[in-house]
Short mmCIF file of C-alpha atoms in Angstrom, two decimals:
data_model
loop_
_atom_site.label_atom_id
_atom_site.label_comp_id
_atom_site.label_asym_id
_atom_site.label_seq_id
_atom_site.Cartn_x
_atom_site.Cartn_y
_atom_site.Cartn_z
CA MET A 1 -14.79 14.42 -6.97
CA GLN A 2 -12.10 13.21 -4.59
CA THR A 3 -8.90 15.23 -4.30
CA PRO A 4 -6.09 13.86 -6.53
CA ILE A 5 -3.25 11.76 -5.18
CA ASN A 6 -0.88 13.94 -3.19
CA THR A 7 2.46 13.07 -4.73
CA ALA A 8 4.24 15.17 -2.09
CA LYS A 9 3.56 12.51 0.55
CA ALA A 10 3.97 8.77 0.73
CA THR A 11 0.84 6.99 -0.45
CA VAL A 12 -0.08 3.36 -1.05
CA GLY A 13 -2.71 1.91 -3.34
CA LEU A 14 -4.45 -1.19 -4.63
CA GLY A 15 -5.82 -2.12 -8.02
CA LEU A 16 -9.59 -1.87 -8.40
CA ARG A 17 -10.25 -5.52 -9.23
CA ARG A 18 -13.78 -6.87 -9.29
CA GLY A 19 -12.66 -9.81 -7.17
CA LEU A 20 -11.71 -7.32 -4.45
CA MET A 21 -14.73 -5.03 -4.84
CA LYS A 22 -16.53 -5.98 -1.62
CA ASP A 23 -13.33 -5.72 0.42
CA LEU A 24 -12.46 -2.34 -1.06
CA GLN A 25 -15.95 -1.02 -0.38
CA ALA A 26 -15.86 -2.22 3.23
CA ALA A 27 -12.29 -1.15 4.02
CA PRO A 28 -11.88 1.62 6.58
CA MET A 29 -10.15 4.82 5.53
CA GLY A 30 -6.42 4.45 6.06
CA ASP A 31 -6.01 0.89 4.79
CA PHE A 32 -5.01 2.37 1.42
CA ASP A 33 -4.85 5.86 -0.07
CA PHE A 34 -5.72 5.45 -3.77
CA LEU A 35 -7.09 2.96 -6.27
CA GLU A 36 -5.63 2.12 -9.67
CA VAL A 37 -7.90 1.27 -12.60
CA ALA A 38 -7.35 0.23 -16.20
CA PRO A 39 -9.51 2.82 -17.98
CA GLU A 40 -10.42 0.50 -20.86
CA ASN A 41 -12.06 -1.84 -18.32
CA TRP A 42 -14.27 0.94 -16.91
CA ILE A 43 -15.05 3.45 -19.67
CA GLY A 44 -18.77 3.34 -20.30
CA ILE A 45 -19.47 0.76 -17.59
CA GLY A 46 -22.88 1.23 -15.99
CA GLY A 47 -25.04 -0.79 -13.65
CA ALA A 48 -23.82 -1.99 -10.29
CA HIS A 49 -20.14 -1.94 -11.27
CA GLY A 50 -20.36 1.61 -12.60
CA ALA A 51 -22.09 2.74 -9.43
CA ALA A 52 -19.42 1.04 -7.32
CA LEU A 53 -16.67 2.81 -9.27
CA ARG A 54 -18.32 6.19 -8.77
CA ALA A 55 -18.82 5.57 -5.05
CA LEU A 56 -15.22 4.50 -4.53
CA ALA A 57 -13.97 7.48 -6.56
CA GLU A 58 -15.79 9.75 -4.11
CA ARG A 59 -13.76 8.23 -1.28
CA TYR A 60 -10.38 7.67 -2.93
CA PRO A 61 -8.29 9.28 -5.68
CA LEU A 62 -7.91 7.18 -8.82
CA SER A 63 -4.75 6.42 -10.75
CA CYS A 64 -4.98 4.95 -14.25
CA HIS A 65 -2.77 2.23 -15.72
CA GLY A 66 -3.56 1.29 -19.29
CA LEU A 67 -3.40 -2.13 -20.91
CA SER A 68 -4.09 -1.69 -24.61
CA LEU A 69 -2.53 1.50 -25.99
CA SER A 70 0.30 -0.53 -27.57
CA LEU A 71 2.84 2.28 -27.48
CA GLY A 72 5.46 0.25 -29.35
CA GLY A 73 3.14 -1.34 -31.88
CA PRO A 74 3.29 -1.00 -35.68
CA ALA A 75 -0.35 0.05 -36.20
CA PRO A 76 -1.34 3.72 -35.90
CA LEU A 77 -2.30 4.85 -32.42
CA ASP A 78 -6.00 4.57 -31.65
CA VAL A 79 -6.81 8.28 -31.45
CA GLY A 80 -10.46 7.67 -30.65
CA PHE A 81 -9.50 5.49 -27.69
CA LEU A 82 -7.04 8.11 -26.43
CA GLN A 83 -9.79 10.74 -26.58
CA GLU A 84 -12.05 8.45 -24.53
CA VAL A 85 -9.24 7.98 -22.01
CA ARG A 86 -8.81 11.75 -21.77
CA GLY A 87 -12.49 12.10 -20.99
CA PHE A 88 -12.26 9.43 -18.29
CA LEU A 89 -9.18 11.07 -16.74
CA ASP A 90 -10.91 14.45 -16.72
CA GLN A 91 -14.15 13.03 -15.32
CA TYR A 92 -12.39 11.45 -12.34
CA ASN A 93 -9.68 14.11 -11.92
CA VAL A 94 -6.95 11.47 -12.40
CA PRO A 95 -3.43 12.84 -11.83
CA LEU A 96 -1.49 9.90 -13.32
CA TYR A 97 -2.01 7.88 -16.49
CA SER A 98 0.60 5.23 -17.22
CA GLU A 99 1.09 2.61 -19.91
CA HIS A 100 3.53 -0.19 -20.64
CA LEU A 101 6.79 0.26 -22.53
CA SER A 102 5.82 -2.57 -24.87
CA TYR A 103 3.25 -3.41 -27.53
CA CYS A 104 0.15 -5.56 -27.55
CA SER A 105 -1.43 -5.27 -31.00
CA ASP A 106 -0.75 -5.63 -34.69
CA ASP A 107 -3.71 -6.47 -36.94
CA GLY A 108 -5.68 -7.00 -33.76
CA HIS A 109 -5.17 -7.35 -30.04
CA LEU A 110 -2.58 -9.95 -29.07
CA TYR A 111 -3.65 -9.99 -25.38
CA ASP A 112 -0.10 -9.95 -24.10
CA LEU A 113 2.58 -7.34 -23.37
CA LEU A 114 5.32 -8.08 -25.87
CA PRO A 115 8.90 -6.78 -25.55
CA LEU A 116 10.31 -4.12 -27.81
CA PRO A 117 13.66 -4.49 -29.55
CA PHE A 118 16.30 -2.42 -27.77
CA THR A 119 17.37 -0.48 -30.86
CA GLU A 120 17.71 3.16 -31.90
CA GLU A 121 14.86 2.69 -34.39
CA ALA A 122 12.57 1.43 -31.60
CA VAL A 123 13.55 4.39 -29.38
CA HIS A 124 12.52 6.86 -32.09
CA HIS A 125 9.34 4.92 -32.92
CA VAL A 126 7.99 4.59 -29.38
CA ALA A 127 9.10 8.06 -28.30
CA ALA A 128 7.19 9.64 -31.19
CA ARG A 129 4.07 7.67 -30.23
CA ILE A 130 4.40 8.73 -26.59
CA ARG A 131 4.67 12.37 -27.62
CA GLN A 132 1.60 11.99 -29.84
CA SER A 133 -0.28 10.36 -26.98
CA GLN A 134 0.66 13.15 -24.59
CA ASP A 135 -0.56 15.75 -27.08
CA ILE A 136 -3.95 14.02 -27.40
CA LEU A 137 -4.27 13.40 -23.66
CA GLY A 138 -3.24 16.95 -22.77
CA ARG A 139 -1.02 15.65 -19.97
CA ARG A 140 2.23 13.81 -19.35
CA LEU A 141 2.32 10.04 -19.68
CA ALA A 142 4.31 7.68 -17.49
CA VAL A 143 5.64 4.49 -19.06
CA GLU A 144 6.27 1.34 -17.06
CA ASN A 145 9.31 -0.90 -17.41
CA VAL A 146 7.92 -4.33 -18.22
CA SER A 147 9.04 -7.88 -17.51
CA TYR A 148 10.14 -9.77 -20.62
CA TYR A 149 11.36 -13.28 -21.29
CA ALA A 150 12.76 -13.02 -24.81
CA ALA A 151 14.67 -10.15 -26.38
CA PRO A 152 13.90 -9.68 -30.10
CA GLN A 153 16.98 -7.50 -30.70
CA GLN A 154 19.37 -5.90 -28.21
CA ASP A 155 21.69 -3.27 -29.64
CA MET A 156 21.69 -1.73 -26.15
CA ASP A 157 20.71 -2.91 -22.69
CA GLU A 158 17.33 -2.30 -21.07
CA LEU A 159 18.58 0.57 -18.92
CA THR A 160 20.06 2.45 -21.89
CA PHE A 161 16.91 1.85 -23.93
CA THR A 162 14.60 3.00 -21.15
CA ASN A 163 16.57 6.18 -20.50
CA ALA A 164 16.72 6.97 -24.22
CA VAL A 165 12.92 6.67 -24.55
CA LEU A 166 12.31 8.81 -21.45
CA ARG A 167 14.59 11.55 -22.75
CA GLU A 168 13.40 11.59 -26.36
CA ALA A 169 9.71 11.39 -25.44
CA ASP A 170 10.12 13.72 -22.43
CA CYS A 171 7.80 11.51 -20.39
CA ASP A 172 7.81 10.04 -16.90
CA LEU A 173 8.52 6.56 -15.52
CA LEU A 174 6.32 4.30 -13.46
CA LEU A 175 9.02 2.14 -11.90
CA ASP A 176 7.96 -1.47 -11.41
CA VAL A 177 10.42 -2.75 -8.83
CA ASN A 178 9.38 -6.38 -9.15
CA ASN A 179 9.94 -6.21 -12.91
CA VAL A 180 13.45 -4.85 -12.31
CA TYR A 181 14.21 -7.84 -10.08
CA VAL A 182 12.59 -10.42 -12.40
CA ASN A 183 14.46 -9.09 -15.42
CA SER A 184 17.74 -8.90 -13.52
CA ILE A 185 17.57 -12.63 -12.80
CA ASN A 186 16.23 -13.68 -16.19
CA HIS A 187 18.69 -11.55 -18.16
CA GLY A 188 21.70 -11.41 -15.88
CA PHE A 189 22.14 -7.81 -14.78
CA ASP A 190 22.50 -6.11 -11.41
CA PRO A 191 19.20 -4.57 -10.20
CA GLN A 192 20.95 -1.98 -8.02
CA THR A 193 22.90 -0.78 -11.04
CA PHE A 194 19.64 -0.47 -12.97
CA LEU A 195 18.10 1.67 -10.22
CA ALA A 196 21.21 3.81 -9.95
CA GLY A 197 21.17 4.48 -13.69
CA ILE A 198 17.58 5.75 -13.96
CA ASP A 199 17.11 9.51 -13.99
CA SER A 200 15.59 10.19 -10.57
CA GLY A 201 13.60 13.12 -11.89
CA ARG A 202 11.59 10.85 -14.20
CA VAL A 203 10.16 8.48 -11.54
CA VAL A 204 6.66 9.56 -10.47
CA ALA A 205 5.19 6.31 -9.11
CA MET A 206 6.07 2.69 -8.36
CA HIS A 207 4.58 -0.79 -8.56
CA VAL A 208 5.49 -3.77 -6.43
CA ALA A 209 4.16 -7.31 -6.80
CA GLY A 210 4.79 -10.98 -6.23
CA HIS A 211 6.36 -13.37 -8.73
CA PHE A 212 6.76 -17.11 -9.26
CA ASP A 213 10.15 -18.78 -8.80
CA GLU A 214 10.31 -21.19 -11.73
CA SER A 215 14.01 -21.81 -10.97
CA ASP A 216 17.08 -20.00 -9.69
CA THR A 217 17.52 -18.44 -13.12
CA LEU A 218 13.89 -17.95 -14.21
CA LYS A 219 11.34 -15.77 -12.44
CA ILE A 220 7.80 -15.17 -13.75
CA ASP A 221 5.97 -11.93 -13.02
CA THR A 222 2.50 -13.10 -11.98
CA HIS A 223 0.81 -10.52 -9.70
CA GLY A 224 -0.69 -13.56 -8.01
CA ALA A 225 1.47 -14.00 -4.91
CA SER A 226 2.90 -12.11 -1.95
CA VAL A 227 5.90 -9.85 -2.47
CA LYS A 228 9.21 -11.67 -1.97
CA PRO A 229 11.70 -10.45 0.68
CA VAL A 230 14.33 -9.68 -1.98
CA VAL A 231 11.85 -7.39 -3.75
CA TRP A 232 10.98 -5.63 -0.49
CA SER A 233 14.70 -4.91 -0.07
CA LEU A 234 14.94 -3.54 -3.60
CA LEU A 235 11.88 -1.37 -2.99
CA ALA A 236 13.56 0.21 0.04
CA GLU A 237 16.58 0.98 -2.14
CA ALA A 238 14.29 2.54 -4.73
CA TYR A 239 12.78 4.81 -2.06
CA ALA A 240 16.24 5.84 -0.94
CA ARG A 241 17.07 6.92 -4.49
CA PHE A 242 13.76 8.23 -5.83
CA GLY A 243 11.84 9.24 -2.71
CA ALA A 244 8.64 7.73 -1.36
CA GLN A 245 6.69 7.85 -4.60
CA PRO A 246 3.04 6.69 -4.63
CA THR A 247 3.24 2.90 -4.70
CA LEU A 248 0.73 0.34 -5.89
CA LEU A 249 0.60 -3.20 -4.51
CA GLU A 250 -0.34 -5.24 -7.59
CA ARG A 251 -2.53 -8.28 -7.00
CA ASP A 252 -4.63 -9.49 -9.92
CA PHE A 253 -5.76 -12.98 -8.87
CA ASN A 254 -5.33 -15.66 -6.20
CA PHE A 255 -6.51 -13.10 -3.67
CA PRO A 256 -5.65 -13.81 -0.03
CA ALA A 257 -7.63 -12.59 2.96
CA PHE A 258 -7.87 -8.81 2.65
CA SER A 259 -6.01 -8.47 5.95
CA GLU A 260 -2.94 -9.98 4.25
CA LEU A 261 -3.03 -7.30 1.55
CA VAL A 262 -3.37 -4.62 4.23
CA ALA A 263 -0.31 -6.08 5.99
CA GLU A 264 1.67 -5.76 2.74
CA LEU A 265 0.47 -2.17 2.37
CA GLN A 266 1.73 -1.50 5.89
CA THR A 267 5.10 -2.92 4.86
CA ILE A 268 5.17 -0.47 1.97
CA ARG A 269 4.43 2.41 4.36
CA ARG A 270 7.23 1.32 6.67
CA LEU A 271 9.73 0.97 3.82
CA GLN A 272 8.76 4.35 2.45
CA THR A 273 9.77 5.93 5.75
CA GLU A 274 12.90 3.84 6.19
CA GLY A 275 13.99 4.20 2.59
CA VAL A 276 13.66 7.96 2.59
CA ASN A 277 15.61 8.15 5.83
CA ARG A 278 18.35 6.06 4.20
CA GLY A 279 18.40 8.44 1.27
#
């Protein structure tokens, strides 16, 4: 199996989306360094898609980003699912498994990433579930800061909540830079202050993506457009603070010509170098 992602060097990746499969298979080495998959979309998949996954995993390291663990949810964690994920991570020698700092289920799947209340009770609840997940997985988990559009309860701000969860759970952070920007506009905080307040030792990877400008005061995280200049600037600042962590360009639909995605990946590479030099 392919060597794991080398987190000691700058690397760039793309999500393994079926709409991009032919482009990813045909891409020359060097266009990207790793592929990110949602394990629940690939566990047990056979046929042509399973063969394509195995072939790509021979060429590129895989990173895993989950969609359905529901770390903040009220229902008990799905231990059977976590055991399946562990098997998938072991099979493909995956160095990083991340999930969203949110919840997505109650009596059943809600098919959305819903925001957690920023309360002490929520910190203790989600941190305990992260620790349980790490015990079952036999490895550290990285949680991702999510975009949110309504706040159910805010006894503290997002930065304080995020840091509290990271400390109590003793887990890592997948820093989504576009989500920082989107939330900063939608909820009125300074994105640079948010970056400055995160414990630099917790950040192990980054995401960057495009968003939709609904208005000057409302941004929607879509993963369906090119990265905005303001987000590129924030990404460079993130590199200056946290180092050139492995970075995924998220694109889930509305795919452009593959050459346009490669150009964005090249921008990431350039900013990794420039941002580290700034730092």
